[in-house]
Short mmCIF file of C-alpha atoms in Angstrom, two decimals:
data_model
loop_
_atom_site.label_atom_id
_atom_site.label_comp_id
_atom_site.label_asym_id
_atom_site.label_seq_id
_atom_site.Cartn_x
_atom_site.Cartn_y
_atom_site.Cartn_z
CA MET G 3 -62.08 17.86 2.75
CA SER G 4 -63.99 17.34 5.89
CA GLU G 5 -67.18 16.25 4.02
CA LEU G 6 -65.69 13.19 2.86
CA PRO G 7 -65.71 9.91 4.87
CA SER G 8 -62.65 9.30 6.62
CA HIS G 9 -61.30 6.56 4.45
CA ALA G 10 -61.59 8.78 1.60
CA ARG G 11 -59.91 11.44 3.72
CA ALA G 12 -57.19 9.37 4.68
CA GLU G 13 -56.41 8.56 0.86
CA ALA G 14 -56.55 12.14 -0.17
CA GLU G 15 -54.08 13.48 2.75
CA ARG G 16 -51.89 10.60 1.50
CA ASP G 17 -51.97 11.67 -2.16
CA GLU G 18 -51.80 15.51 -1.39
CA ALA G 19 -48.60 14.45 0.98
CA LEU G 20 -47.04 12.33 -2.19
CA ALA G 21 -47.44 15.25 -4.39
CA ARG G 22 -46.00 17.93 -2.17
CA LEU G 23 -42.83 15.89 -1.55
CA ALA G 24 -42.17 15.25 -5.23
CA GLU G 25 -42.75 18.86 -5.94
CA THR G 26 -40.49 20.40 -3.26
CA VAL G 27 -37.21 18.76 -5.27
CA ALA G 28 -36.36 20.68 -8.14
CA TYR G 29 -34.39 18.41 -9.99
CA VAL G 30 -37.37 16.16 -9.95
CA ARG G 31 -39.19 18.86 -11.93
CA LEU G 32 -36.68 19.35 -14.71
CA LEU G 33 -36.66 15.79 -15.39
CA GLY G 34 -40.47 15.99 -15.20
CA VAL G 35 -40.79 12.66 -12.99
CA ARG G 36 -44.04 11.92 -11.39
CA PHE G 37 -45.43 8.96 -8.88
CA ASP G 38 -48.14 6.66 -8.83
CA ARG G 39 -49.13 5.50 -5.89
CA MET G 40 -50.70 2.03 -4.82
CA GLY G 41 -50.43 1.71 -1.10
CA ASP G 42 -47.07 1.89 0.18
CA GLU G 43 -45.53 1.36 -3.42
CA LEU G 44 -44.82 4.29 -5.68
CA THR G 45 -44.21 4.08 -9.43
CA ALA G 46 -41.98 6.78 -11.13
CA ARG G 47 -43.15 7.79 -14.55
CA MET G 48 -41.06 10.25 -16.46
CA PRO G 49 -42.51 11.36 -19.59
CA PHE G 50 -40.08 11.49 -22.58
CA ALA G 51 -39.17 15.26 -23.45
CA PRO G 52 -36.28 16.33 -25.85
CA HIS G 53 -34.14 17.86 -23.54
CA LEU G 54 -33.51 14.30 -21.72
CA VAL G 55 -31.91 13.02 -24.78
CA GLY G 56 -27.66 12.01 -24.70
CA ASN G 57 -27.54 10.72 -27.80
CA PRO G 58 -29.14 12.46 -30.88
CA PHE G 59 -28.61 10.14 -33.48
CA LEU G 60 -30.25 7.05 -32.10
CA PRO G 61 -32.06 8.97 -30.45
CA ALA G 62 -31.36 7.79 -26.92
CA ILE G 63 -31.98 9.04 -23.52
CA HIS G 64 -28.72 10.43 -21.71
CA GLY G 65 -27.20 7.56 -19.29
CA GLY G 66 -27.01 10.20 -17.08
CA VAL G 67 -31.02 11.13 -17.24
CA THR G 68 -31.81 7.27 -16.50
CA GLY G 69 -29.23 6.86 -13.52
CA SER G 70 -30.99 10.10 -12.06
CA PHE G 71 -34.68 8.67 -12.31
CA LEU G 72 -33.29 5.40 -11.03
CA GLU G 73 -32.05 7.45 -8.05
CA ILE G 74 -35.01 9.60 -7.67
CA ALA G 75 -37.32 6.59 -7.81
CA GLY G 76 -34.95 5.20 -5.08
CA LEU G 77 -34.66 8.39 -2.59
CA MET G 78 -38.64 8.69 -2.97
CA GLN G 79 -39.62 5.26 -1.92
CA LEU G 80 -37.70 5.82 1.00
CA ALA G 81 -38.42 9.79 1.95
CA TRP G 82 -42.31 8.28 1.32
CA SER G 83 -41.79 5.47 3.83
CA VAL G 84 -40.74 8.05 6.22
CA VAL G 85 -44.04 10.22 5.52
CA LEU G 86 -46.36 7.40 5.78
CA GLY G 87 -45.01 6.38 9.17
CA ASP G 88 -45.52 9.98 10.28
CA LEU G 89 -49.03 10.07 9.15
CA GLU G 90 -49.78 6.76 10.59
CA ARG G 91 -48.43 7.67 14.03
CA GLY G 92 -50.53 10.60 13.96
CA GLY G 93 -50.20 13.74 16.34
CA ALA G 94 -47.70 16.46 15.47
CA ALA G 95 -45.75 14.21 13.30
CA ALA G 96 -48.96 14.31 11.20
CA GLU G 97 -49.85 17.69 11.44
CA ALA G 98 -46.29 18.58 10.04
CA VAL G 99 -46.68 16.47 6.87
CA ALA G 100 -49.92 18.15 6.58
CA ARG G 101 -48.25 21.55 6.55
CA GLY G 102 -45.54 20.33 4.02
CA GLU G 103 -42.79 20.14 6.35
CA PHE G 104 -41.06 16.80 5.71
CA ALA G 105 -38.17 14.82 7.45
CA PRO G 106 -34.91 15.52 5.56
CA MET G 107 -34.11 13.58 2.36
CA PRO G 108 -32.29 10.49 2.66
CA LYS G 109 -28.66 10.63 1.72
CA THR G 110 -27.04 8.49 -1.02
CA ILE G 111 -23.95 6.79 0.29
CA ASP G 112 -23.32 4.66 -3.11
CA ILE G 113 -25.17 3.51 -5.96
CA THR G 114 -24.40 0.95 -9.06
CA ILE G 115 -26.14 1.33 -12.13
CA ASP G 116 -26.34 -1.57 -15.03
CA TYR G 117 -27.66 -0.17 -18.12
CA LEU G 118 -29.16 -2.88 -19.74
CA ARG G 119 -31.10 -1.44 -22.88
CA PRO G 120 -30.74 2.22 -24.45
CA GLY G 121 -33.71 4.53 -23.28
CA ARG G 122 -35.87 5.06 -26.00
CA PRO G 123 -37.83 8.21 -26.78
CA ARG G 124 -40.99 7.37 -24.60
CA GLU G 125 -42.32 7.28 -21.57
CA SER G 126 -39.84 5.67 -18.72
CA PHE G 127 -41.34 3.98 -15.29
CA ALA G 128 -39.60 2.75 -12.42
CA ARG G 129 -40.24 1.04 -9.20
CA ALA G 130 -37.97 0.43 -5.90
CA ARG G 131 -37.92 -2.11 -3.73
CA ILE G 132 -36.82 -1.74 -0.07
CA GLN G 133 -34.63 -4.66 0.91
CA LYS G 134 -33.57 -3.70 4.31
CA ALA G 135 -34.77 -0.49 5.91
CA GLY G 136 -32.18 -0.33 9.14
CA ARG G 137 -32.28 2.61 11.43
CA ARG G 138 -29.43 4.63 9.91
CA VAL G 139 -28.89 2.40 6.28
CA ALA G 140 -31.32 1.32 3.70
CA HIS G 141 -30.82 -0.85 0.78
CA VAL G 142 -32.77 -0.45 -2.07
CA HIS G 143 -33.08 -2.28 -5.57
CA VAL G 144 -34.57 -0.36 -8.38
CA GLU G 145 -35.61 -1.26 -12.08
CA ALA G 146 -36.59 1.02 -14.66
CA TRP G 147 -38.40 -0.33 -17.79
CA GLN G 148 -40.36 1.40 -21.15
CA ASP G 149 -42.78 -0.54 -23.29
CA GLU G 150 -42.11 -4.01 -21.47
CA ARG G 151 -41.95 -4.71 -17.77
CA ALA G 152 -40.14 -7.87 -18.56
CA ARG G 153 -37.38 -6.08 -20.27
CA PRO G 154 -35.98 -3.37 -18.12
CA ILE G 155 -33.52 -0.67 -19.83
CA ALA G 156 -31.51 -0.24 -16.37
CA MET G 157 -31.45 -1.42 -12.92
CA MET G 158 -29.69 0.04 -9.72
CA ARG G 159 -28.90 -0.90 -6.63
CA GLY G 160 -27.62 1.44 -3.59
CA ASN G 161 -27.40 2.39 0.19
CA PHE G 162 -28.79 5.27 1.53
CA LEU G 163 -28.36 6.95 4.63
CA MET G 164 -31.72 7.42 6.61
CA PRO G 165 -32.76 10.88 8.23
CA ARG G 166 -33.26 10.71 12.10
CA GLY G 167 -30.59 7.33 11.92
CA MET S 26 -2.30 3.17 -23.38
CA THR S 27 0.54 1.55 -22.04
CA GLY S 28 0.86 -0.14 -18.48
CA GLU S 29 4.27 1.49 -17.88
CA ASP S 30 2.84 4.79 -17.37
CA GLU S 31 -0.73 4.28 -16.16
CA ASP S 32 -0.41 4.38 -12.76
CA GLY S 33 1.82 7.16 -12.69
CA ARG S 34 -0.52 9.28 -14.90
CA LEU S 35 -3.57 8.20 -12.91
CA GLY S 36 -1.97 9.04 -9.63
CA ALA S 37 -1.10 12.60 -11.31
CA VAL S 38 -4.97 12.48 -12.29
CA MET S 39 -6.14 12.18 -9.20
CA ARG S 40 -3.76 14.39 -7.50
CA GLY S 41 -4.47 17.07 -10.30
CA ALA S 42 -0.91 17.69 -10.59
CA GLY S 43 0.36 19.85 -13.23
CA THR S 44 -3.08 20.58 -14.45
CA PRO S 45 -3.20 23.64 -16.82
CA ASP S 46 -6.41 26.20 -15.57
CA PRO S 47 -9.46 24.25 -16.71
CA GLY S 48 -10.57 27.91 -18.31
CA GLU S 49 -14.29 28.17 -19.30
CA GLY S 50 -14.29 24.89 -21.55
CA THR S 51 -17.09 24.75 -23.81
CA LEU S 52 -20.52 23.93 -23.69
CA MET S 53 -21.45 20.18 -24.62
CA GLU S 54 -23.88 20.86 -27.88
CA GLY S 55 -24.18 17.73 -28.96
CA LEU S 56 -25.69 16.19 -25.84
CA PRO S 57 -28.98 17.62 -25.35
CA PHE S 58 -29.15 16.96 -21.30
CA SER S 59 -25.66 17.73 -20.89
CA ARG S 60 -26.20 21.27 -22.66
CA ASP S 61 -29.52 21.57 -20.78
CA ILE S 62 -27.60 21.62 -17.35
CA GLY S 63 -24.84 23.82 -18.56
CA MET S 64 -22.33 20.97 -18.86
CA ARG S 65 -18.66 22.19 -20.00
CA LEU S 66 -15.79 20.18 -21.54
CA HIS S 67 -12.85 21.74 -20.42
CA SER S 68 -10.25 19.31 -22.20
CA ALA S 69 -10.42 15.58 -23.36
CA GLY S 70 -7.13 13.95 -24.61
CA ASP S 71 -5.09 11.07 -24.31
CA GLY S 72 -7.50 9.00 -22.05
CA VAL S 73 -8.11 11.74 -19.76
CA ALA S 74 -11.36 13.97 -19.90
CA LEU S 75 -12.16 17.12 -17.42
CA LEU S 76 -15.77 18.50 -17.44
CA SER S 77 -18.12 20.44 -15.06
CA VAL S 78 -21.49 21.50 -14.40
CA PRO S 79 -22.50 24.67 -12.93
CA TYR S 80 -24.36 25.06 -9.57
CA ASP S 81 -28.20 26.29 -10.75
CA ALA S 82 -31.34 26.13 -8.45
CA ARG S 83 -33.20 23.97 -11.22
CA LEU S 84 -30.70 21.24 -10.00
CA VAL S 85 -31.26 21.24 -6.50
CA GLY S 86 -32.13 17.76 -4.86
CA ASP S 87 -32.33 18.79 -1.12
CA PRO S 88 -34.82 21.77 -0.62
CA GLN S 89 -33.79 22.31 2.79
CA THR S 90 -30.10 22.72 2.22
CA GLY S 91 -29.75 23.74 -1.27
CA VAL S 92 -27.29 20.81 -2.40
CA MET S 93 -27.47 19.69 -5.86
CA HIS S 94 -29.14 16.35 -6.38
CA GLY S 95 -27.16 13.20 -6.51
CA GLY S 96 -28.33 12.38 -9.80
CA VAL S 97 -26.45 15.68 -11.47
CA ILE S 98 -23.14 14.21 -10.03
CA THR S 99 -24.36 10.90 -11.82
CA ALA S 100 -24.57 12.54 -14.98
CA LEU S 101 -21.85 14.61 -14.83
CA LEU S 102 -19.43 11.24 -13.97
CA ASP S 103 -21.06 9.30 -16.45
CA THR S 104 -20.61 11.78 -19.30
CA ALA S 105 -16.88 12.57 -17.98
CA CYS S 106 -16.24 8.78 -18.09
CA GLY S 107 -17.68 8.03 -21.43
CA SER S 108 -15.70 11.43 -22.96
CA ALA S 109 -12.46 9.66 -21.48
CA VAL S 110 -13.39 6.62 -23.07
CA MET S 111 -13.78 8.38 -26.19
CA ALA S 112 -10.59 10.46 -25.69
CA ALA S 113 -8.38 7.34 -25.50
CA PRO S 114 -5.98 6.33 -28.39
CA ALA S 115 -8.31 4.29 -30.21
CA LYS S 116 -10.70 4.73 -33.36
CA LEU S 117 -14.10 4.39 -31.83
CA ARG S 118 -17.64 5.51 -33.21
CA SER S 119 -19.09 6.01 -30.08
CA THR S 120 -19.48 4.40 -26.42
CA ALA S 121 -22.24 3.30 -24.18
CA THR S 122 -22.25 2.82 -20.47
CA LEU S 123 -22.39 -0.80 -19.31
CA ASP S 124 -22.35 -0.20 -15.57
CA LEU S 125 -21.40 2.65 -13.31
CA ARG S 126 -20.86 2.57 -9.63
CA ILE S 127 -20.66 6.11 -7.75
CA ASP S 128 -19.47 6.73 -4.36
CA TYR S 129 -20.72 9.84 -2.26
CA MET S 130 -18.10 11.06 0.06
CA ARG S 131 -20.03 14.09 1.19
CA PRO S 132 -22.40 16.73 -0.12
CA ALA S 133 -21.52 19.18 -3.17
CA GLN S 134 -21.46 23.12 -1.73
CA PRO S 135 -24.64 25.16 -2.64
CA GLY S 136 -23.26 27.63 -5.22
CA LYS S 137 -20.25 26.39 -6.53
CA ARG S 138 -19.47 24.47 -9.90
CA VAL S 139 -18.52 20.80 -9.63
CA MET S 140 -15.62 19.13 -11.63
CA ALA S 141 -15.20 15.85 -12.82
CA ARG S 142 -12.17 14.24 -14.14
CA ALA S 143 -11.77 11.15 -15.61
CA GLU S 144 -9.51 8.52 -16.90
CA CYS S 145 -10.00 5.33 -19.07
CA TYR S 146 -7.07 3.63 -17.41
CA ARG S 147 -7.67 0.14 -19.58
CA MET S 148 -9.17 -0.89 -23.13
CA THR S 149 -9.41 -4.04 -24.52
CA ARG S 150 -11.29 -5.05 -27.84
CA THR S 151 -14.80 -4.65 -26.61
CA ILE S 152 -14.69 -2.55 -23.25
CA GLY S 153 -13.25 0.15 -21.87
CA PHE S 154 -12.73 0.61 -18.25
CA ALA S 155 -12.61 4.26 -16.62
CA ARG S 156 -12.69 5.87 -13.42
CA ALA S 157 -13.42 9.60 -12.01
CA VAL S 158 -13.75 12.14 -9.11
CA ALA S 159 -16.08 14.89 -8.69
CA TYR S 160 -14.63 17.72 -6.72
CA HIS S 161 -14.63 21.75 -6.43
CA ASP S 162 -11.27 22.83 -5.88
CA THR S 163 -9.13 19.50 -5.78
CA PRO S 164 -9.47 15.88 -6.56
CA GLU S 165 -7.96 15.70 -3.24
CA ASP S 166 -11.15 16.47 -1.75
CA PRO S 167 -13.72 14.62 -3.58
CA ILE S 168 -17.28 14.91 -3.62
CA ALA S 169 -18.02 11.62 -5.21
CA SER S 170 -16.23 8.91 -7.09
CA ALA S 171 -16.89 6.55 -9.82
CA ALA S 172 -15.94 3.26 -11.59
CA GLY S 173 -17.58 2.36 -14.88
CA THR S 174 -17.33 0.08 -17.77
CA PHE S 175 -18.08 1.09 -21.38
CA ILE S 176 -18.67 -0.83 -24.23
CA LEU S 177 -16.72 0.19 -27.26
CA ASP S 178 -18.24 0.51 -30.86
CA ARG S 179 -14.98 0.84 -33.09
CA VAL S 180 -14.37 2.10 -36.40
CA ALA S 181 -12.86 -0.95 -38.06
CA ARG S 182 -11.73 -4.21 -36.68
CA GLU S 183 -8.44 -3.97 -34.77
CA THR S 184 -6.22 -6.99 -34.16
CA GLY S 185 -4.47 -5.79 -31.02
CA ASP S 186 -5.86 -4.52 -27.77
CA GLU S 187 -3.77 -1.82 -27.33
#
């Protein structure tokens, strides 16, 4: 990477850190969830796969999978905000991230999921918004959709305990 | 389900009093994702359902501790509440989750099976109300609790609510 100009190196460093962060969680791999990054905002994507089905007659994605997807999107957005902070701080914190050593994952305190429409057999997307990033507790809203951004399939709000709080 | 025995039975359900050995249960073949994560149905009847999910490295959410992902508990509690609704004394074709609230009291212990006991404690013509507890050994030491509402797809129109 050393031949890259510094701005491109910073972007590549962030993409690599995000890929590693997502890759470390087995359950995220089981659901096949990936992340796109635009600045500090992540979009979680979950391509359809037959093992994600709950109701084979409709067919529809398992409500537990949709709930998991929302929680994963919220947790990863929070974990990513911690990693970004470490990268921007530089020094030992940034070096740890570069080695693939991350802060402990945030812990879910409570979540509330509203199911608006059945999850059809196609790719799902989710974006989380951190409504409050307190020192100990963060409050997050997440929306998931499929074909149309304006027609969410499910929404979640939750409180999470932050690492190092 | 009448109001009279509701509290008493729910109390018994949450305490796990007089519960027979859950045994091995049966793999939930009808639900592909539930089957994929090894979810088992131990009993269902009279608005009460007992389910479990085994510990599996594929379900880990925190690589530093090996603790199962919260999403697995969500899937278990959602399926348990839905099963309790389907096991209520009403002719239902199917049910779908409207909303689900989950409180996480403590992390699940790595290596241990997680049980879920759910009760559909009230039904109207269109909505079932359910609550559930996830635990290892006894519901008195919960990992998480859930409360949910479920929309009911009844087989035929019924006049009364109960």
